[in-house]
Amino acid sequence: MRRVKVAVIPGDGIGQEVVPAALTVLQHVASRSQRIAWEFTEFPWGSQYFVDHGVMMPDDGLDQLRRFDVIFLGAVGDPRVPDHVSLWGLLLPIRRGFDQYVNLRPVKLLPGVESPLKGYGPGSIDFVVIRENTEGEYSNIGGRLRPGTPDEIVIQNSVFTRKGTERVIRYAFERARRSRKLVTGATKSNGINYTMPFWDEVFRAVAAEYPDVKTQLYHIDALAAYFVTRPDTFDVVVASNLFGDILTDLGGAIQGGIGMAAAANINPDGQYPSMFEPVHGSAPDIAGQGIANPVGQLWTASLMLDHLGFLEEGSWILKAIEATLEDGVKTPDLGGTARTHEVIEHIVSYIDSMP
Ligand code: GGG
């Protein structure tokens, strides 16, 4: 039996619903497995904390999180707090402070779910996006001069380091060696004339070290269109921070909805805890109604188990998700009528009754 210390941050909106739901499932997985003893510690950080204390998390937040094996996060965002304040006060400092330079986001069409793209059935869309997670367009370097005047100047810099670019592209190639051996790079080296030609140069240099892996490099605009017109042709897609963010919302849409999409913020060196969160945000429009889709958070829990080395247990959650969706137990965003707790009950009873 291994003790696993998990920092739990439900955060805002539907994070407060889908995180406890996923913890229930994780407890059932642990009791079936007899190999895991979870130690969950919850942190009340997020937008309500900001309203009460003026910060999204305490100044020593990262120090408090450092002693955990993993971080399990729900959602960030609240109409009472500007989005750039909530994001730069919690989610982004964790990703950057803990050097979680890989944001791994699976895009897979599961049985029982309909893609808005016609002609695609279960498993026909199945790839992973590796999003650079610590630099690029999310640089936090820039400023505003003469705000509010006709002479206002606003600058936001992009930062691409050789180390940061090379390591995430290399991760994508290593990952592709374990799948269909095809890496697609997202670029825009026609219009963005310094950072993106550099990105392409590093991509080609790393590719040369992996002669067994096929490659393609597409401008982001064409790649977005190919996600719609030929999503079955991808294996591993690697993209800069902003491009990867946009592509994976599109990825969520083609796999049936953003409520399905999972993400793992990984520090591959294991020096710091990795963080697991769904792709979706806090969905204030449906928060508190008990109808949030818990699948993205559950799939994220499955990625967390994989990361911790509990591959078998991780696969139980995915199988339970598939069986539940196939049985038609789906929340309204997927065209169903089930409430969050009904999806969870179905998943738990599948796990508890596994042979
Ligand atoms: N699940 C975490 C969350 O709420 N993400 C919302 C979001 O806007 N994230 C921005 C990003 O991933 O860059």
Short mmCIF file of C-alpha atoms and ligand atoms in Angstrom, two decimals:
data_model
loop_
_atom_site.label_atom_id
_atom_site.label_comp_id
_atom_site.label_asym_id
_atom_site.label_seq_id
_atom_site.Cartn_x
_atom_site.Cartn_y
_atom_site.Cartn_z
CA MET A 1 0.00 0.00 0.00
CA ARG A 2 1.47 3.38 -1.05
CA ARG A 3 0.54 6.65 0.64
CA VAL A 4 -0.12 9.38 -1.94
CA LYS A 5 -0.34 12.97 -0.73
CA VAL A 6 -2.73 14.97 -2.92
CA ALA A 7 -3.22 18.74 -2.69
CA VAL A 8 -6.84 19.31 -3.73
CA ILE A 9 -7.84 22.74 -5.08
CA PRO A 10 -11.48 22.67 -6.24
CA GLY A 11 -11.25 26.38 -7.14
CA ASP A 12 -14.21 28.16 -8.70
CA GLY A 13 -17.66 27.45 -10.15
CA ILE A 14 -18.20 23.84 -11.23
CA GLY A 15 -14.76 22.96 -9.84
CA GLN A 16 -16.58 22.85 -6.48
CA GLU A 17 -18.85 20.11 -7.91
CA VAL A 18 -16.68 17.99 -10.19
CA VAL A 19 -13.68 17.78 -7.84
CA PRO A 20 -15.57 16.21 -4.88
CA ALA A 21 -17.29 13.92 -7.41
CA ALA A 22 -13.92 12.74 -8.74
CA LEU A 23 -12.54 12.25 -5.20
CA THR A 24 -15.43 9.86 -4.48
CA VAL A 25 -14.43 7.81 -7.52
CA LEU A 26 -10.75 7.89 -6.55
CA GLN A 27 -11.66 6.54 -3.09
CA HIS A 28 -13.53 3.64 -4.67
CA VAL A 29 -10.59 2.94 -6.97
CA ALA A 30 -8.28 2.84 -3.94
CA SER A 31 -10.49 0.42 -2.04
CA ARG A 32 -10.74 -1.90 -5.06
CA SER A 33 -7.02 -1.73 -5.70
CA GLN A 34 -5.68 -2.05 -2.14
CA ARG A 35 -2.45 -0.49 -3.44
CA ILE A 36 -3.21 3.20 -2.78
CA ALA A 37 -3.88 5.15 0.42
CA TRP A 38 -4.93 8.66 -0.57
CA GLU A 39 -4.14 11.56 1.75
CA PHE A 40 -6.29 14.41 0.41
CA THR A 41 -5.63 17.92 1.76
CA GLU A 42 -8.03 20.56 0.50
CA PHE A 43 -7.05 24.20 -0.10
CA PRO A 44 -9.80 26.86 -0.27
CA TRP A 45 -7.91 28.94 -2.82
CA GLY A 46 -9.57 30.65 -5.77
CA SER A 47 -11.82 33.62 -6.47
CA GLN A 48 -13.81 33.52 -3.20
CA TYR A 49 -10.45 33.50 -1.40
CA PHE A 50 -9.50 36.55 -3.51
CA VAL A 51 -12.71 38.36 -2.52
CA ASP A 52 -11.98 37.60 1.15
CA HIS A 53 -8.19 38.11 1.21
CA GLY A 54 -7.20 40.08 -1.92
CA VAL A 55 -5.07 37.21 -3.27
CA MET A 56 -5.95 33.96 -5.07
CA MET A 57 -3.65 31.98 -2.80
CA PRO A 58 -1.34 32.94 0.10
CA ASP A 59 2.16 34.27 -0.64
CA ASP A 60 3.66 30.96 0.51
CA GLY A 61 1.17 28.95 -1.60
CA LEU A 62 3.83 27.19 -3.66
CA ASP A 63 5.79 26.30 -0.52
CA GLN A 64 2.65 24.74 0.93
CA LEU A 65 2.09 22.71 -2.25
CA ARG A 66 5.71 21.58 -2.66
CA ARG A 67 5.43 18.76 -0.11
CA PHE A 68 2.64 16.98 -2.03
CA ASP A 69 3.06 14.18 -4.56
CA VAL A 70 0.47 15.67 -6.92
CA ILE A 71 -1.99 18.55 -7.19
CA PHE A 72 -5.61 17.94 -8.24
CA LEU A 73 -7.27 21.13 -9.44
CA GLY A 74 -10.79 21.93 -10.64
CA ALA A 75 -11.39 25.27 -12.31
CA VAL A 76 -10.38 28.91 -12.08
CA GLY A 77 -12.51 31.89 -13.09
CA ASP A 78 -15.27 33.98 -11.58
CA PRO A 79 -17.17 36.99 -12.94
CA ARG A 80 -16.22 38.96 -9.80
CA VAL A 81 -12.49 38.78 -10.59
CA PRO A 82 -10.84 39.80 -13.90
CA ASP A 83 -9.75 36.62 -15.73
CA HIS A 84 -6.10 37.66 -16.01
CA VAL A 85 -6.01 38.28 -12.24
CA SER A 86 -7.50 34.89 -11.32
CA LEU A 87 -5.33 32.99 -13.80
CA TRP A 88 -2.06 34.74 -12.94
CA GLY A 89 -2.87 34.47 -9.22
CA LEU A 90 -3.24 30.69 -9.05
CA LEU A 91 -3.06 28.39 -12.06
CA LEU A 92 -0.18 29.97 -13.96
CA PRO A 93 2.17 30.48 -10.97
CA ILE A 94 1.77 26.76 -10.16
CA ARG A 95 2.51 25.66 -13.74
CA ARG A 96 5.54 27.92 -13.97
CA GLY A 97 6.80 27.70 -10.38
CA PHE A 98 6.83 23.91 -10.52
CA ASP A 99 8.28 23.83 -14.06
CA GLN A 100 5.33 21.81 -15.36
CA TYR A 101 6.50 22.37 -18.88
CA VAL A 102 4.36 19.69 -20.50
CA ASN A 103 0.61 20.14 -20.68
CA LEU A 104 -0.63 16.83 -22.03
CA ARG A 105 -4.18 16.85 -23.36
CA PRO A 106 -5.74 13.72 -24.90
CA VAL A 107 -8.31 14.14 -27.68
CA LYS A 108 -10.30 10.93 -28.05
CA LEU A 109 -13.83 10.22 -29.20
CA LEU A 110 -15.32 7.80 -26.69
CA PRO A 111 -18.15 5.32 -27.28
CA GLY A 112 -21.58 6.75 -26.49
CA VAL A 113 -20.49 10.27 -27.40
CA GLU A 114 -21.32 12.01 -30.66
CA SER A 115 -18.77 14.24 -32.31
CA PRO A 116 -20.15 17.33 -34.07
CA LEU A 117 -18.09 16.07 -37.03
CA LYS A 118 -20.09 13.69 -39.16
CA GLY A 119 -18.73 10.26 -40.06
CA TYR A 120 -16.52 9.74 -37.01
CA GLY A 121 -17.24 6.90 -34.60
CA PRO A 122 -15.68 5.79 -31.29
CA GLY A 123 -11.90 5.62 -31.40
CA SER A 124 -11.63 7.16 -34.87
CA ILE A 125 -10.37 10.37 -33.28
CA ASP A 126 -7.51 9.51 -30.93
CA PHE A 127 -4.49 11.72 -30.47
CA VAL A 128 -2.71 13.78 -27.86
CA VAL A 129 -1.71 17.45 -27.84
CA ILE A 130 1.50 18.39 -26.03
CA ARG A 131 1.21 22.07 -25.14
CA GLU A 132 4.28 24.00 -23.98
CA ASN A 133 3.24 25.21 -20.53
CA THR A 134 5.76 27.62 -19.02
CA GLU A 135 6.75 30.25 -21.59
CA GLY A 136 5.88 31.29 -25.17
CA GLU A 137 3.01 33.71 -25.53
CA TYR A 138 2.17 33.44 -21.77
CA SER A 139 5.25 35.42 -20.84
CA ASN A 140 4.02 37.99 -18.29
CA ILE A 141 6.49 40.41 -19.87
CA GLY A 142 5.14 43.65 -21.24
CA GLY A 143 3.34 46.73 -20.11
CA ARG A 144 1.00 49.62 -20.84
CA LEU A 145 2.19 53.15 -21.44
CA ARG A 146 -0.15 56.17 -21.22
CA PRO A 147 -3.21 54.01 -20.37
CA GLY A 148 -6.58 55.30 -21.54
CA THR A 149 -5.10 58.03 -23.78
CA PRO A 150 -5.12 58.15 -27.59
CA ASP A 151 -1.33 57.60 -27.43
CA GLU A 152 -1.59 54.40 -25.45
CA ILE A 153 0.98 51.70 -26.21
CA VAL A 154 0.47 48.10 -25.06
CA ILE A 155 3.18 45.46 -25.40
CA GLN A 156 3.07 41.75 -24.56
CA ASN A 157 6.24 39.87 -25.36
CA SER A 158 6.58 36.23 -26.33
CA VAL A 159 9.50 34.33 -24.86
CA PHE A 160 10.87 31.21 -26.52
CA THR A 161 14.04 29.80 -24.99
CA ARG A 162 16.09 27.10 -26.70
CA LYS A 163 15.89 24.91 -23.59
CA GLY A 164 12.12 25.42 -23.21
CA THR A 165 11.36 24.81 -26.86
CA GLU A 166 13.65 21.82 -27.28
CA ARG A 167 12.53 19.94 -24.19
CA VAL A 168 8.81 20.08 -25.00
CA ILE A 169 9.37 19.05 -28.62
CA ARG A 170 11.61 16.21 -27.46
CA TYR A 171 8.89 15.08 -25.04
CA ALA A 172 6.48 14.91 -28.01
CA PHE A 173 8.88 12.75 -30.01
CA GLU A 174 9.45 10.40 -27.07
CA ARG A 175 5.69 10.12 -26.62
CA ALA A 176 5.18 9.39 -30.34
CA ARG A 177 7.63 6.48 -30.08
CA ARG A 178 5.08 4.84 -27.77
CA SER A 179 2.17 5.37 -30.21
CA ARG A 180 1.85 5.72 -33.98
CA LYS A 181 5.16 7.54 -34.47
CA LEU A 182 3.87 10.71 -36.06
CA VAL A 183 4.55 14.18 -34.64
CA THR A 184 2.72 17.23 -35.97
CA GLY A 185 4.18 20.62 -35.11
CA ALA A 186 2.02 23.76 -34.90
CA THR A 187 3.72 26.83 -36.32
CA LYS A 188 3.04 30.24 -37.82
CA SER A 189 6.45 30.98 -39.23
CA ASN A 190 5.06 32.95 -42.16
CA GLY A 191 3.53 35.75 -40.06
CA ILE A 192 5.42 35.51 -36.75
CA ASN A 193 8.89 36.10 -38.03
CA TYR A 194 11.25 35.52 -35.09
CA THR A 195 9.82 33.05 -32.61
CA MET A 196 8.11 30.71 -35.05
CA PRO A 197 11.00 30.23 -37.52
CA PHE A 198 13.04 29.44 -34.36
CA TRP A 199 10.35 26.94 -33.28
CA ASP A 200 10.53 25.28 -36.74
CA GLU A 201 14.34 25.17 -36.60
CA VAL A 202 14.31 23.42 -33.21
CA PHE A 203 11.52 21.09 -34.36
CA ARG A 204 13.57 19.99 -37.38
CA ALA A 205 16.75 19.59 -35.31
CA VAL A 206 15.00 17.35 -32.76
CA ALA A 207 13.22 15.44 -35.56
CA ALA A 208 16.60 14.57 -37.07
CA GLU A 209 17.38 12.61 -33.88
CA TYR A 210 14.22 10.51 -34.34
CA PRO A 211 14.47 9.09 -37.88
CA ASP A 212 11.88 6.42 -37.00
CA VAL A 213 9.24 9.11 -36.28
CA LYS A 214 7.40 10.79 -39.17
CA THR A 215 6.78 14.54 -38.95
CA GLN A 216 4.63 17.28 -40.36
CA LEU A 217 4.73 20.98 -39.58
CA TYR A 218 1.58 23.01 -40.28
CA HIS A 219 0.70 26.65 -39.85
CA ILE A 220 -1.74 26.93 -36.98
CA ASP A 221 -4.57 28.20 -39.20
CA ALA A 222 -4.33 25.19 -41.53
CA LEU A 223 -3.87 22.84 -38.56
CA ALA A 224 -7.07 24.15 -36.93
CA ALA A 225 -8.91 23.36 -40.17
CA TYR A 226 -7.35 19.86 -40.32
CA PHE A 227 -8.59 19.19 -36.76
CA VAL A 228 -12.05 19.52 -38.32
CA THR A 229 -11.53 17.97 -41.75
CA ARG A 230 -9.15 15.08 -40.91
CA PRO A 231 -8.88 14.58 -37.14
CA ASP A 232 -8.25 10.87 -37.64
CA THR A 233 -4.79 11.53 -39.10
CA PHE A 234 -3.06 12.84 -35.95
CA ASP A 235 -1.01 11.03 -33.34
CA VAL A 236 1.02 13.54 -31.28
CA VAL A 237 0.62 17.28 -31.86
CA VAL A 238 3.13 19.68 -30.27
CA ALA A 239 2.38 23.38 -29.93
CA SER A 240 3.43 26.54 -28.15
CA ASN A 241 1.51 27.68 -25.07
CA LEU A 242 -1.20 29.77 -26.73
CA PHE A 243 -1.53 27.65 -29.88
CA GLY A 244 -1.83 24.53 -27.73
CA ASP A 245 -4.47 26.17 -25.55
CA ILE A 246 -6.64 27.13 -28.52
CA LEU A 247 -6.14 23.80 -30.32
CA THR A 248 -7.23 21.83 -27.25
CA ASP A 249 -10.51 23.70 -26.86
CA LEU A 250 -11.12 22.74 -30.48
CA GLY A 251 -9.96 19.22 -29.60
CA GLY A 252 -12.49 19.17 -26.75
CA ALA A 253 -15.24 20.24 -29.13
CA ILE A 254 -14.53 17.49 -31.68
CA GLN A 255 -14.41 14.84 -28.95
CA GLY A 256 -17.95 15.73 -27.96
CA GLY A 257 -17.57 18.81 -25.79
CA ILE A 258 -15.13 20.69 -23.61
CA GLY A 259 -16.60 18.99 -20.53
CA MET A 260 -14.94 15.77 -21.72
CA ALA A 261 -11.41 17.12 -22.04
CA ALA A 262 -8.64 16.26 -19.55
CA ALA A 263 -5.19 17.71 -18.94
CA ALA A 264 -2.00 16.86 -17.09
CA ASN A 265 0.53 19.59 -16.24
CA ILE A 266 3.66 17.51 -15.94
CA ASN A 267 7.07 18.24 -14.48
CA PRO A 268 8.80 15.33 -16.25
CA ASP A 269 11.93 15.56 -14.07
CA GLY A 270 9.86 14.79 -10.96
CA GLN A 271 11.55 17.63 -9.10
CA TYR A 272 8.18 19.23 -8.32
CA PRO A 273 4.60 17.94 -8.02
CA SER A 274 2.66 17.68 -11.28
CA MET A 275 -0.85 19.10 -11.46
CA PHE A 276 -3.99 17.53 -12.93
CA GLU A 277 -6.93 19.65 -14.10
CA PRO A 278 -9.61 19.39 -16.75
CA VAL A 279 -9.33 21.64 -19.80
CA HIS A 280 -12.65 23.32 -19.05
CA GLY A 281 -13.07 26.39 -16.89
CA SER A 282 -15.47 27.21 -14.06
CA ALA A 283 -18.65 27.46 -16.22
CA PRO A 284 -20.38 30.08 -14.01
CA ASP A 285 -23.50 29.80 -16.18
CA ILE A 286 -24.29 26.30 -14.87
CA ALA A 287 -22.41 26.30 -11.54
CA GLY A 288 -24.49 25.22 -8.56
CA GLN A 289 -27.15 23.45 -10.65
CA GLY A 290 -25.78 19.93 -10.20
CA ILE A 291 -25.53 19.29 -13.94
CA ALA A 292 -21.78 19.78 -14.56
CA ASN A 293 -20.18 17.06 -16.67
CA PRO A 294 -17.67 15.30 -14.36
CA VAL A 295 -15.99 13.34 -17.20
CA GLY A 296 -13.14 15.84 -17.83
CA GLN A 297 -12.23 15.82 -14.13
CA LEU A 298 -12.50 12.02 -13.95
CA TRP A 299 -10.36 11.52 -17.03
CA THR A 300 -7.87 13.88 -15.40
CA ALA A 301 -7.94 11.61 -12.33
CA SER A 302 -7.12 8.71 -14.63
CA LEU A 303 -4.12 10.65 -16.02
CA MET A 304 -3.03 11.30 -12.42
CA LEU A 305 -3.12 7.58 -11.64
CA ASP A 306 -1.07 6.88 -14.80
CA HIS A 307 1.47 9.49 -13.73
CA LEU A 308 1.74 7.90 -10.28
CA GLY A 309 2.41 4.52 -11.91
CA PHE A 310 -1.04 3.02 -11.21
CA LEU A 311 -1.76 2.26 -14.87
CA GLU A 312 -4.24 -0.52 -14.17
CA GLU A 313 -6.26 1.67 -11.79
CA GLY A 314 -6.17 4.55 -14.30
CA SER A 315 -7.63 2.29 -16.96
CA TRP A 316 -10.53 1.34 -14.63
CA ILE A 317 -11.72 4.95 -14.58
CA LEU A 318 -11.57 5.24 -18.37
CA LYS A 319 -13.44 1.95 -18.79
CA ALA A 320 -16.07 3.09 -16.28
CA ILE A 321 -16.47 6.39 -18.15
CA GLU A 322 -16.92 4.53 -21.43
CA ALA A 323 -19.45 2.08 -19.97
CA THR A 324 -21.43 4.92 -18.39
CA LEU A 325 -21.58 6.94 -21.59
CA GLU A 326 -22.54 3.84 -23.58
CA ASP A 327 -25.39 3.24 -21.13
CA GLY A 328 -26.61 6.74 -21.98
CA VAL A 329 -25.93 8.22 -18.54
CA LYS A 330 -24.86 11.65 -19.73
CA THR A 331 -25.16 15.24 -18.53
CA PRO A 332 -27.12 17.83 -20.57
CA ASP A 333 -24.00 19.17 -22.39
CA LEU A 334 -23.77 15.73 -24.05
CA GLY A 335 -27.48 15.64 -24.86
CA GLY A 336 -28.43 13.61 -21.77
CA THR A 337 -30.56 14.30 -18.73
CA ALA A 338 -28.34 12.87 -15.97
CA ARG A 339 -27.18 14.97 -13.08
CA THR A 340 -23.55 14.99 -11.95
CA HIS A 341 -24.23 12.66 -9.02
CA GLU A 342 -26.03 10.15 -11.27
CA VAL A 343 -23.00 9.91 -13.57
CA ILE A 344 -20.79 9.39 -10.52
CA GLU A 345 -23.10 6.74 -9.03
CA HIS A 346 -23.00 4.82 -12.31
CA ILE A 347 -19.22 5.03 -12.48
CA VAL A 348 -18.80 3.95 -8.86
CA SER A 349 -21.12 0.98 -9.28
CA TYR A 350 -19.16 -0.09 -12.40
CA ILE A 351 -15.86 0.06 -10.48
CA ASP A 352 -17.29 -1.68 -7.41
CA SER A 353 -18.74 -4.51 -9.52
CA MET A 354 -15.69 -5.11 -11.72
CA PRO A 355 -14.72 -8.78 -11.69
N1 GGG B 1 -9.29 23.75 -15.40
C1 GGG B 1 -8.57 24.88 -15.07
C2 GGG B 1 -9.20 26.12 -15.64
O1 GGG B 1 -10.12 26.64 -15.06
N2 GGG B 1 -8.73 26.57 -16.77
C3 GGG B 1 -9.32 27.70 -17.41
C4 GGG B 1 -8.42 28.52 -18.23
O2 GGG B 1 -8.83 29.55 -18.72
N3 GGG B 1 -7.17 28.14 -18.41
C5 GGG B 1 -6.28 28.88 -19.19
C6 GGG B 1 -5.14 28.08 -19.68
O3 GGG B 1 -5.12 26.85 -19.57
O4 GGG B 1 -4.22 28.68 -20.24
#
